Coordinates of C-alpha atoms and ligand atoms in Angstrom, one line a residue:
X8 CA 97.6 179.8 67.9
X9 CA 97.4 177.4 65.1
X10 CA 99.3 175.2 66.5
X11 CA 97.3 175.3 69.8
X12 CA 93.9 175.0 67.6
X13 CA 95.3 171.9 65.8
X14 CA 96.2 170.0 69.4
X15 CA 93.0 170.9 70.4
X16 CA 90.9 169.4 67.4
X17 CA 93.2 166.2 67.6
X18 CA 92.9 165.8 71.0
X19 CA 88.9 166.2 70.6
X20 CA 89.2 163.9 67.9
X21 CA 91.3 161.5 70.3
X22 CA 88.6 161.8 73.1
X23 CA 85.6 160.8 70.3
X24 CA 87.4 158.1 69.4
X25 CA 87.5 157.0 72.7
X26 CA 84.3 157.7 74.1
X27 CA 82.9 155.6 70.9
X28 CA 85.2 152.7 71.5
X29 CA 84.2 152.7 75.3
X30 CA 80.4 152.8 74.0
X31 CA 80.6 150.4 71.5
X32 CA 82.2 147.9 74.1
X33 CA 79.4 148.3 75.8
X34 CA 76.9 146.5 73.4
X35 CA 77.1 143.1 75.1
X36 CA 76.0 145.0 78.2
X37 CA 73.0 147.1 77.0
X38 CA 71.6 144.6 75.5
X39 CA 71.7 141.9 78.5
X40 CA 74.6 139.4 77.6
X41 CA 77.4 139.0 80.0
X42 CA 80.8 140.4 79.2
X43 CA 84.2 140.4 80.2
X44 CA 86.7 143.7 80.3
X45 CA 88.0 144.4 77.2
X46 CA 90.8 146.5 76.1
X47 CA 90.3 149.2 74.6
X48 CA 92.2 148.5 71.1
X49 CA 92.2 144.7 71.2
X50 CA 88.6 144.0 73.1
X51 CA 89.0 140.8 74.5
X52 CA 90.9 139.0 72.1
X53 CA 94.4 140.8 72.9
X54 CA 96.3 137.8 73.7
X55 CA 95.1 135.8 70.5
X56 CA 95.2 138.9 67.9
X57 CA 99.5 139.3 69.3
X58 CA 100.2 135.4 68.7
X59 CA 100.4 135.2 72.5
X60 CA 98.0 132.4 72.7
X61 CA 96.8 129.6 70.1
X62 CA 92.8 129.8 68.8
X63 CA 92.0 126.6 70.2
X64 CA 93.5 128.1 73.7
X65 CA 91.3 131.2 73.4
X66 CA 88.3 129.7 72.6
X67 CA 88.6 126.7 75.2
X68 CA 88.9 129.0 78.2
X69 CA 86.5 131.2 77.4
X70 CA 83.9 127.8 77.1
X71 CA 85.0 126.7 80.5
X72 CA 85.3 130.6 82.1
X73 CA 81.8 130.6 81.0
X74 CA 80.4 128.0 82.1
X75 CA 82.1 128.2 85.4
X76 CA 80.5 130.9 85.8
X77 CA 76.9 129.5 85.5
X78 CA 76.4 131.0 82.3
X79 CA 75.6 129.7 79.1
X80 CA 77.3 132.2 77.1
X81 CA 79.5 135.3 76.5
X82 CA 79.8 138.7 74.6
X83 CA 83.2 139.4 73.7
X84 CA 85.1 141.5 71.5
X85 CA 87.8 141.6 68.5
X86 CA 88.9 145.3 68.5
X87 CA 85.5 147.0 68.2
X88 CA 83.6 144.2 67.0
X89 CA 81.4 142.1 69.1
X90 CA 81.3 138.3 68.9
X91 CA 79.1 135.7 71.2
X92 CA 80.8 132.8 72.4
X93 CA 78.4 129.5 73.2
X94 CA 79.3 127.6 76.3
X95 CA 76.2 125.1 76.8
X96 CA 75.5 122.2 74.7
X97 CA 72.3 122.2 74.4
X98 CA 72.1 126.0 72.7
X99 CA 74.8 125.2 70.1
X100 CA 73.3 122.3 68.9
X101 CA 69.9 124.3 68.2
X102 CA 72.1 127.3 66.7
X103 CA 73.7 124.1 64.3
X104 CA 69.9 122.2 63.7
X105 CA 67.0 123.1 65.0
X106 CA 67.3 127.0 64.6
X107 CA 69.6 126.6 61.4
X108 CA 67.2 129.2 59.4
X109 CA 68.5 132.1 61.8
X110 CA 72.5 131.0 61.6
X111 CA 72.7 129.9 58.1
X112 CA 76.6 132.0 57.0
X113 CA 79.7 130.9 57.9
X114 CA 80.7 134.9 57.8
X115 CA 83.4 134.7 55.5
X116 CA 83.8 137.4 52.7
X117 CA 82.8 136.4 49.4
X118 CA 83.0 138.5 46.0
X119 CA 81.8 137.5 41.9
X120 CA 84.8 139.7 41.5
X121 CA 87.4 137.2 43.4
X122 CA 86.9 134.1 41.7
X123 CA 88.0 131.7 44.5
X124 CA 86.2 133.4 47.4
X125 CA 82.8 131.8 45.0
X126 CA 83.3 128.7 47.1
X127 CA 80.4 126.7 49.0
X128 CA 82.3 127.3 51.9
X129 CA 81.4 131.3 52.0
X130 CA 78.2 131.7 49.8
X131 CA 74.7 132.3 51.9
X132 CA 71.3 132.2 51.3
X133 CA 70.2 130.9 48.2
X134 CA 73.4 130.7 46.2
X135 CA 75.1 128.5 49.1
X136 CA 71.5 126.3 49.4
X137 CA 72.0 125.7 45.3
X138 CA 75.6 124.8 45.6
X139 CA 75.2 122.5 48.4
X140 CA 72.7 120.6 46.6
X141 CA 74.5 120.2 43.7
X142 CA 77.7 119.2 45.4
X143 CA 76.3 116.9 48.1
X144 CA 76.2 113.4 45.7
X145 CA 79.6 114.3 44.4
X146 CA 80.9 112.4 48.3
X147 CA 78.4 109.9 48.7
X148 CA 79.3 106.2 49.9
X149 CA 79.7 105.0 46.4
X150 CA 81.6 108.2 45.0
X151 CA 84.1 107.6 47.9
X152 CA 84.5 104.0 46.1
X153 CA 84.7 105.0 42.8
X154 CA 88.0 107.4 44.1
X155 CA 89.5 104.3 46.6
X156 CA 92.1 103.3 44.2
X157 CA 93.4 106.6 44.3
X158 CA 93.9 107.0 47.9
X159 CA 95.6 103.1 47.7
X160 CA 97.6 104.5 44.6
X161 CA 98.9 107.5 46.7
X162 CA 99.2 105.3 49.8
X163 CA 101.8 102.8 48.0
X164 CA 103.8 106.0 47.4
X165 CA 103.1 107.2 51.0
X166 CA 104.8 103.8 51.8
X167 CA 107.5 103.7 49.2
X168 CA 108.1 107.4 50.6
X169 CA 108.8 106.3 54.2
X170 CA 110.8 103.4 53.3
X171 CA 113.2 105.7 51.5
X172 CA 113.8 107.6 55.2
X173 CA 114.9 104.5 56.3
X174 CA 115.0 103.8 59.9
X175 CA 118.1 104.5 61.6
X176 CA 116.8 108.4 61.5
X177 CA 113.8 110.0 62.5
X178 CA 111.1 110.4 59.8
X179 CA 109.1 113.5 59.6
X180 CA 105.3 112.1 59.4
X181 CA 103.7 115.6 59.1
X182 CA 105.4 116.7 55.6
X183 CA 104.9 113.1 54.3
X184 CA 101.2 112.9 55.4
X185 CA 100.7 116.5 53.7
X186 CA 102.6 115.4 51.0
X187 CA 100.1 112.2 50.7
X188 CA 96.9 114.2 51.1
X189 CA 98.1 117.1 48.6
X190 CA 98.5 114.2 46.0
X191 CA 95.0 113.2 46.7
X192 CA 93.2 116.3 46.3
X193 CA 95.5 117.5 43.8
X194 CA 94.3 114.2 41.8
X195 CA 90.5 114.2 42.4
X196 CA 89.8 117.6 42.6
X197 CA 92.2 118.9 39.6
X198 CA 92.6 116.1 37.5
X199 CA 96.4 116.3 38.3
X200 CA 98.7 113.4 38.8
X201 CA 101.6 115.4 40.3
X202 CA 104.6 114.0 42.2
X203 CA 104.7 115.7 45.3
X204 CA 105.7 112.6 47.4
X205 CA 109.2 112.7 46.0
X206 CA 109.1 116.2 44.3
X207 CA 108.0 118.1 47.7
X208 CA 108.6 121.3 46.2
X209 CA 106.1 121.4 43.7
X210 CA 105.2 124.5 42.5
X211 CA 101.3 123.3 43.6
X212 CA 102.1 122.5 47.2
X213 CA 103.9 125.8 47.1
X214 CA 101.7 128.2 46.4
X215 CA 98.8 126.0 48.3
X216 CA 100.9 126.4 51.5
X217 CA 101.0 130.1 50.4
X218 CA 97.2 129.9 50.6
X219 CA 96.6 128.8 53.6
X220 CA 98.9 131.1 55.5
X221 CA 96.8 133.8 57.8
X222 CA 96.0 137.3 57.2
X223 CA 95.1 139.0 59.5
X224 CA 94.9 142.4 57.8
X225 CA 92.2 140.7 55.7
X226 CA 90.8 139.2 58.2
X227 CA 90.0 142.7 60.1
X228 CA 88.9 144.1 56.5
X229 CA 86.2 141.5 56.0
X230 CA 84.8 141.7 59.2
X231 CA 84.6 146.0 59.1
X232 CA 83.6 146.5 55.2
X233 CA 80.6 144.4 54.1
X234 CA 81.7 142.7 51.1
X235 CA 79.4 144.4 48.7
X236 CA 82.0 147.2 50.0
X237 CA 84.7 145.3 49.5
X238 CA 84.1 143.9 46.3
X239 CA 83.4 147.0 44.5
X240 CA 86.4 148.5 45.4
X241 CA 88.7 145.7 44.1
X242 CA 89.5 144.2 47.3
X243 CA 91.5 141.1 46.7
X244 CA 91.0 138.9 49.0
X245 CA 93.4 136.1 47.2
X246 CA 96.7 137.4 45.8
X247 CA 96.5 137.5 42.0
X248 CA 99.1 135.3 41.6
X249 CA 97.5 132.3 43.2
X250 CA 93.8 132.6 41.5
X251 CA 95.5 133.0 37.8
X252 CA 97.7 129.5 38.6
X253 CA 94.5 127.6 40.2
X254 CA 92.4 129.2 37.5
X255 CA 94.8 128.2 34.5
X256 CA 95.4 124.3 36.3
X257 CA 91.7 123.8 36.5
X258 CA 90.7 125.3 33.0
X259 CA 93.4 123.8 31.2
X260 CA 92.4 120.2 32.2
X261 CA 88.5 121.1 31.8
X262 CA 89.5 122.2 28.0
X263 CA 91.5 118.8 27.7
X264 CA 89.0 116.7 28.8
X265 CA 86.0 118.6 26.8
X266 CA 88.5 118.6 23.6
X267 CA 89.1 114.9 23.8
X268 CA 85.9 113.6 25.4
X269 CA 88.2 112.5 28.1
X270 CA 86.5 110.8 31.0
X271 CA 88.2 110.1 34.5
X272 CA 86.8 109.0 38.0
X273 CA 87.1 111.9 40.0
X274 CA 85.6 115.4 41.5
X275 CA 86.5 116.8 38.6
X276 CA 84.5 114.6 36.0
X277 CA 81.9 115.0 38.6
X278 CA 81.4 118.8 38.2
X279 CA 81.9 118.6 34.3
X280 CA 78.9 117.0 34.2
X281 CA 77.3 119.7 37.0
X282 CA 78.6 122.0 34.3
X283 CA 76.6 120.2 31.3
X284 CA 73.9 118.8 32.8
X285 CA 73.3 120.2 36.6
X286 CA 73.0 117.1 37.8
X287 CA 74.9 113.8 38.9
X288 CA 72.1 111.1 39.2
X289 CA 72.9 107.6 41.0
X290 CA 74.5 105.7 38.6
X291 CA 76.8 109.3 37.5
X292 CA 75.5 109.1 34.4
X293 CA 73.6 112.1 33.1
X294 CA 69.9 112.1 33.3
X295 CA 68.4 114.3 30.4
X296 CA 65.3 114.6 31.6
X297 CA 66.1 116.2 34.8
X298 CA 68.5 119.1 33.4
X299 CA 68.4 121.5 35.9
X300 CA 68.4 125.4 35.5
X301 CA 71.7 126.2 37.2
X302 CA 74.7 125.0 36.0
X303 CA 77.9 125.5 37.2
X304 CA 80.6 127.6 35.1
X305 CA 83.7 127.4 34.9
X306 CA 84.9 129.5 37.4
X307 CA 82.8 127.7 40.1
X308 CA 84.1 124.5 39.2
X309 CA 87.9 126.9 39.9
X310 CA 86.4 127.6 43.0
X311 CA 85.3 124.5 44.1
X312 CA 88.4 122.5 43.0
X313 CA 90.3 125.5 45.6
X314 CA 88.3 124.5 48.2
X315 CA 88.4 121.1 48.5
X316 CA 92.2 121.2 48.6
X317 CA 92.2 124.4 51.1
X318 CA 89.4 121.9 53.5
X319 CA 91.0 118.6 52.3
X320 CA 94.6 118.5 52.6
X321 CA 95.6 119.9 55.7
X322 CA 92.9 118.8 57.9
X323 CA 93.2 115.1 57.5
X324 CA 97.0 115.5 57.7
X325 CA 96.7 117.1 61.0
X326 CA 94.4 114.6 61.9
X327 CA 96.8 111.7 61.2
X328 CA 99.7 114.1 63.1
X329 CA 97.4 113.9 66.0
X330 CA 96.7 110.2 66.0
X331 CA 100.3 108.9 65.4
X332 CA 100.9 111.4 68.0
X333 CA 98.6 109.6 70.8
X334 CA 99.4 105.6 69.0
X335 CA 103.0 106.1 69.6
X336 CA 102.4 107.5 73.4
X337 CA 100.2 104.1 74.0
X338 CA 101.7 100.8 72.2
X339 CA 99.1 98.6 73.9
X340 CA 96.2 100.7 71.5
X341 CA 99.0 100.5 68.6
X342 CA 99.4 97.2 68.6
X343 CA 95.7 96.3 69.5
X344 CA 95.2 98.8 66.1
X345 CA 97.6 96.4 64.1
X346 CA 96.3 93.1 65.3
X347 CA 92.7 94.7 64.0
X348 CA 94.2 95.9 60.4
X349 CA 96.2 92.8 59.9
X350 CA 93.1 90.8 61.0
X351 CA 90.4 92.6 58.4
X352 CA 93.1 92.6 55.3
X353 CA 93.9 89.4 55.8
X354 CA 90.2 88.4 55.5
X355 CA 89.8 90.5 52.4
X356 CA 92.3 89.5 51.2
X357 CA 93.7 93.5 50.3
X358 CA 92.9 97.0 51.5
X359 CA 90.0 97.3 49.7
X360 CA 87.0 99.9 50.3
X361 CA 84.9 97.7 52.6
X362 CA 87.6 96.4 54.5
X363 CA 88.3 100.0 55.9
X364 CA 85.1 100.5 56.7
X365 CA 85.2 96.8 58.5
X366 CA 88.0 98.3 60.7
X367 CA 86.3 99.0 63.4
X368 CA 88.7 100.0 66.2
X369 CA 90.6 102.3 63.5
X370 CA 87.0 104.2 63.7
X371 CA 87.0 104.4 67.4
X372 CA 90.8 105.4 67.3
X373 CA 90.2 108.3 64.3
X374 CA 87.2 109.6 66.3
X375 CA 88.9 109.4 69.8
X376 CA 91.5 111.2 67.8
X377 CA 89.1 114.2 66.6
X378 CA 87.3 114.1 69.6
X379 CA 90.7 115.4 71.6
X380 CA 91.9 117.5 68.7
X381 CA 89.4 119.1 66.8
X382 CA 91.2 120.5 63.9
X383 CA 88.5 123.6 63.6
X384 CA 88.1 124.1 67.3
X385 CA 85.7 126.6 66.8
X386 CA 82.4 126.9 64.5
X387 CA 82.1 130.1 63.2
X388 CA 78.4 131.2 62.4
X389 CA 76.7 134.6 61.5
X390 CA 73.7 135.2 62.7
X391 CA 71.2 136.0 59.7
X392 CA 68.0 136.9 60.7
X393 CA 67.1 138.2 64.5
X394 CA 67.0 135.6 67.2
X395 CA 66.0 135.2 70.4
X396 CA 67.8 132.8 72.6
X397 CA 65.3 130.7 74.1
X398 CA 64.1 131.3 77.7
X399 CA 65.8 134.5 77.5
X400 CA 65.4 138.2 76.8
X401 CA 68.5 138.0 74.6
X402 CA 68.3 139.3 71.1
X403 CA 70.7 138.0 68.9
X404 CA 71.0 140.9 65.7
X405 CA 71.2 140.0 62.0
X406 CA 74.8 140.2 61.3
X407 CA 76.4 139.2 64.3
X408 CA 79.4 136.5 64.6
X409 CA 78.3 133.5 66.9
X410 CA 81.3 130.9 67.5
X411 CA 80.6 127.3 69.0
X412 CA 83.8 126.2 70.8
X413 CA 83.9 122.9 69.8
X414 CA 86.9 122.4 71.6
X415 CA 85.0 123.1 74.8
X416 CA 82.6 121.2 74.4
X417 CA 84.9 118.1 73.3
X418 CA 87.2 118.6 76.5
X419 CA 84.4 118.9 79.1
X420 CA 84.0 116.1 81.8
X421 CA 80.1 116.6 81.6
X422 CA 80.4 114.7 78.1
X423 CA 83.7 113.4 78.8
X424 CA 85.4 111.9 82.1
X425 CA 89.0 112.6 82.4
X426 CA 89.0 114.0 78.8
X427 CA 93.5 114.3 79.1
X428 CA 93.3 110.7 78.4
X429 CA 93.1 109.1 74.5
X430 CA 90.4 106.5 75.2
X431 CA 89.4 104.9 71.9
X432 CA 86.5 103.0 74.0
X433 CA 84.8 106.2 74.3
X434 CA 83.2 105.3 70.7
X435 CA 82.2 101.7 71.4
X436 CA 78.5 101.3 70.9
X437 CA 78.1 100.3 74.6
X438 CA 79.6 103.7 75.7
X439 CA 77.9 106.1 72.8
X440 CA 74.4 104.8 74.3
X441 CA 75.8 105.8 77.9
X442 CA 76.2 109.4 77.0
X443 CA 73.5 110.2 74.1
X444 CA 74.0 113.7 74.2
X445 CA 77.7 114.2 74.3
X446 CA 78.9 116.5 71.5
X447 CA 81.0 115.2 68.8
X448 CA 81.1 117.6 66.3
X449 CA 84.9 117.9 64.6
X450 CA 83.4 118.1 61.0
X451 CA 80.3 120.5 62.5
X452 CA 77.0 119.7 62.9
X453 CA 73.4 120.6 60.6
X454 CA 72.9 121.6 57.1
X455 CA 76.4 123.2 57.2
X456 CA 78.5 120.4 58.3
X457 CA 81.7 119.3 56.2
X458 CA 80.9 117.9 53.0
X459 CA 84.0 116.5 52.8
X460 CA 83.7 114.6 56.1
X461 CA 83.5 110.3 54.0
X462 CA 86.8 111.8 52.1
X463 CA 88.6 113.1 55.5
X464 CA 87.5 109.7 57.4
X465 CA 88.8 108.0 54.0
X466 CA 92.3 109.3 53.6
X467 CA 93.3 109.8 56.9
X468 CA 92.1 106.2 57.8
X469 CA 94.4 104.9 55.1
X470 CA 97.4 106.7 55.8
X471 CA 96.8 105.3 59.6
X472 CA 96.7 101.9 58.2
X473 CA 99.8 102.2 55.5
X474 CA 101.9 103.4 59.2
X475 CA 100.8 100.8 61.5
X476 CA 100.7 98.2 59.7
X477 CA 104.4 98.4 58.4
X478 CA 105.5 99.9 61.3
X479 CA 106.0 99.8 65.1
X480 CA 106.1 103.6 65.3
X481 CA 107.7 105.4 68.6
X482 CA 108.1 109.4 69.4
X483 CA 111.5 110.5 68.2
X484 CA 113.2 111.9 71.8
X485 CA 113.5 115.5 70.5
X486 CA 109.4 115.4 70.6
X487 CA 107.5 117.5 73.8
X488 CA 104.6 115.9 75.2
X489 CA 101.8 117.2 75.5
X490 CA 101.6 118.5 71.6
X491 CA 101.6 122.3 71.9
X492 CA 98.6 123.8 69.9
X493 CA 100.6 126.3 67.3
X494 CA 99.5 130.7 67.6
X495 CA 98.0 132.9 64.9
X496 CA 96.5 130.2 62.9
X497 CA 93.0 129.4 62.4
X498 CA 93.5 125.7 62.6
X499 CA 94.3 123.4 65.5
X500 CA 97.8 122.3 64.9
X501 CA 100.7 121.3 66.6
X502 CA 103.5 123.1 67.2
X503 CA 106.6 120.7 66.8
X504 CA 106.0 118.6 63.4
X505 CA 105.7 115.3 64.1
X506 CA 109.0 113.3 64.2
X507 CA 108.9 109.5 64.8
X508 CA 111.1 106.7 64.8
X509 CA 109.8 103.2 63.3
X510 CA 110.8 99.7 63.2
X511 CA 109.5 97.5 60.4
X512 CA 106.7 94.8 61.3
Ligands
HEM217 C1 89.6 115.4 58.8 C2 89.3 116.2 57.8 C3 88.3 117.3 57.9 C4 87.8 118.0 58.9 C5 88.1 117.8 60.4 C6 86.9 118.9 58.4 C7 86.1 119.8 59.2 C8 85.2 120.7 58.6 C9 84.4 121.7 59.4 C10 84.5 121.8 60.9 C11 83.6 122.3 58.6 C12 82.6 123.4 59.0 C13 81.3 122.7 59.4 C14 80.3 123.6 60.0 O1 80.4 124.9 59.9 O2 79.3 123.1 60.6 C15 83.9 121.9 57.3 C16 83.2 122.3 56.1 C17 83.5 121.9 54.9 N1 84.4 120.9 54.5 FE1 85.5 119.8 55.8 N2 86.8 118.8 57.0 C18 87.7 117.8 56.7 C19 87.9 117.3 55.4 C20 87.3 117.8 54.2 C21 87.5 117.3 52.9 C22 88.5 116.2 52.6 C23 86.7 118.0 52.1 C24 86.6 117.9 50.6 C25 87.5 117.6 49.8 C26 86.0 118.9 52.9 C27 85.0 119.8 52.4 C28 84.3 120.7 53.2 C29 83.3 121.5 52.6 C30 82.8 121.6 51.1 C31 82.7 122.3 53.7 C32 81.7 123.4 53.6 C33 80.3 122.9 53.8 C34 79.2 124.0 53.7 O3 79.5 125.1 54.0 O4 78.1 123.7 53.2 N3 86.3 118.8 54.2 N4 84.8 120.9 57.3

């Protein structure tokens, strides 16, 4: 009998479950927004959530499904929780600008109690607006000149580096472009002048890598629990181990520095003097008569240091993986690239700041190159105040997680004819006023777009230049064409790293 009575409550438990999953999959539905059929434990996202397909995969046929279908978005499902997918232009870009006030969170968990989740990337509201503004003249024009001679610096190592392969074998270009842009970030944003370019396992590109890896397990958590929830319980979003070594690398150099009125050109000087004097006015000197209330402490200047290498360093590599990719599939833009780089240095005589931004076919090539492989192929937003989608009945609810497929919209022929092919001339001025509204948007778009995005363009444009110009660069045979986006990551990465084989110019 007891026996009996205890199959009975766990099967009526079994069928509760059930009938709520069934109901909740049914939100899209009541409330008006197409759907597709999810499954009962995965929803819709079964095939991304078991590594069966890549993100940018997922979120590029659901864009064109969609819009096949004549409609301009979709309701769909992780597990239990809902998620609308954007598959029209002109709707994303008001969710990004125009409407901004009703999308203004990126949805990511953030804690006091988990130092390195206090980033700008994940704060809302107010404390994100505050952040932002502080930040934003730490990557102006003439900040990104201030840095230049470290990018050179790095990219004379970057060059010594590949010389040292040698060229009778084939060189791996995505660990020695990571290994460039690590040195970068770890030099700007920490103050630290490490050796990664011939030390490559560094204890900070170790545990950075460890960073960045995906977990999903967290991932769920953050998106069930609010993170009031979450934080008062003592979830952890970072292990322990990695916030105490970013913590102690960042502190100890900010204690140096204050000790020894030590003074360098970098982020990092930058935000000592957000952390004096809350502001960095035009010349970087500080302005005492414009103190502002909010400065930032320690631990944000921890936090924001973690960032920038978590948004710096494996992006632009990526994006230089792609583009050496596509140069050594067509020689005729490689060499035309060359001709252009040996052209402009030779007229300034070195690389110097203004001749990279006089490179003007390296701009069409890096943008072609992020045009075709957006390395966040989808925007994430969370909806943060009620919104109805224009000319529609729709309601979108506070708390809900909107994604823009960037991906989509970068790979559809509306914007972009034949969009397979790698067409530098896509971005010639001509062109750009031929299609106004075609979406570019690899670094996002409105008030939350990449901060970073002069720094990106900077680096990765550099370690372009310190290939081609040295170097006739060919796909090593062993490569598959096309690049094969990698699974379970968030990121839009290749499978295969890059190997190439190079002759000297
Ligand atoms: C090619 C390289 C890069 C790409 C493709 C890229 C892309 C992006 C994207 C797509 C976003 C989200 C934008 C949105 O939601 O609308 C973002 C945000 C951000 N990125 Fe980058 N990024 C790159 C490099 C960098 C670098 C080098 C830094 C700084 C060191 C950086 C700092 C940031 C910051 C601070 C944000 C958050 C902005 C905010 O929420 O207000 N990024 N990036």
């Amino acid at each position: 009998m007891a026996l009996l009575t205890v199959l009975f409550s766990i099967g009526v438990f079994v069928f509760l479950l059930y009938a709520f999953a069934k109901w909740r999959q049914q939100y899209w539905k009541r409330i008006g927004v197409p759907q597709l059929t999810p499954n009962i434990i995965f929803g819709d996202g079964f095939l991304l959530h078991t590594g069966k397909t890549s993100i940018k995969e997922f979120y590029e046929d659901l864009y064109f499904n969609t819009k096949a279908r004549g409609q301009k978005f979709v309701g769909i499902y992780h597990a239990l929780m809902p998620e609308i997918v954007i598959a029209d232009a002109t709707l994303s870009k008001r969710i990004l600008n125009q409407d901004f006030e009703y999308f203004q969170s990126h949805g990511m968990f953030y804690h006091k109690s988990n130092i390195l989740t206090m980033n700008i990337f994940s704060l809302e509201g107010e404390e994100w607006r505050g952040r932002r503004t502080k930040l934003t003249p730490m990557f102006t024009s003439g900040k990104m000149k201030m840095i230049f001679s470290i990018i050179t610096n790095k990219s004379e190592k970057l060059l010594e580096a590949i010389n040292k392969c040698g060229t009778n074998d084939a060189i791996n270009a995505e660990d020695l472009f990571k290994r460039y842009t690590t040195e970068i970030i770890a030099s700007t944003a920490f103050g630290l002048d490490i050796d990664v370019l011939n030390e490559p396992n560094h204890k900070f590109r170790e545990i950075g890598e460890e960073t960045l890896k995906p977990h999903l397990l967290n991932f769920a958590l953050e998106r069930i629990f609010s993170r009031n929830f979450l934080g008062s319980i003592g979830y952890q979003a970072i292990a322990s181990h990695i916030v105490e070594y970013f913590s102690k690398v960042v502190k100890d150099t900010l204690s140096h520095r204050e000790a020894n009125g030590i003074e360098r050109k970098d982020f990092l000087q930058l935000m000592l003097q957000l952390k004096h004097h809350g502001k960095i006015n035009e010349n970087d000197r500080v302005d005492e008569n414009q103190k502002i209330k909010h400065l930032l402490t320690d631990n944000d200047i921890v936090a924001e240091s973690f960032f920038m290498y978590l948004a710096g360093y494996e992006t632009s590599a990526t994006t230089m993986v792609f583009a050496l990719h596509e140069l050594a599939l067509n020689q005729e833009i490689q060499n035309k690239l060359r001709n252009e780089i040996t052209e402009v240095i030779e007229k300034h005589g070195e690389i110097t700041y203004e001749a990279v931004m006089d490179m003007e076919y390296l701009d069409k090539v890096v943008k072609e190159t992020l045009r075709k492989y957006p390395i966040v192929p989808v925007l994430p937003r969370t909806c943060t105040k009620d919104y109805k989608i224009p000319n529609t009945n729709v309601v979108i609810k506070k708390g809900t997680a909107v994604q823009i497929p960037c991906i989509g919209l970068h790979s559809d022929p509306e914007f972009y004819p034949n969009p397979k092919i790698f067409d530098p001339e896509r971005f010639s001025v001509e062109n750009k006023m031929r299609r106004p509204d075609a979406p570019w948007i690899p670094f996002g778009d409105g008030p939350r777009q990449c901060l970073g995005m002069r720094l990106g363009l900077l680096q990765t444009k550099v370690g372009i230049i310190t290939f081609i110009k040295n170097f006739h660069i060919f796909l090593d045979k062993s490569m598959t064409v096309p690049l094969q986006p990698q699974k379970s990551i968030f990121l839009y990465h290749p499978v295969e790293e890059l190997l190439l084989r190079i002759e000297k110019v």
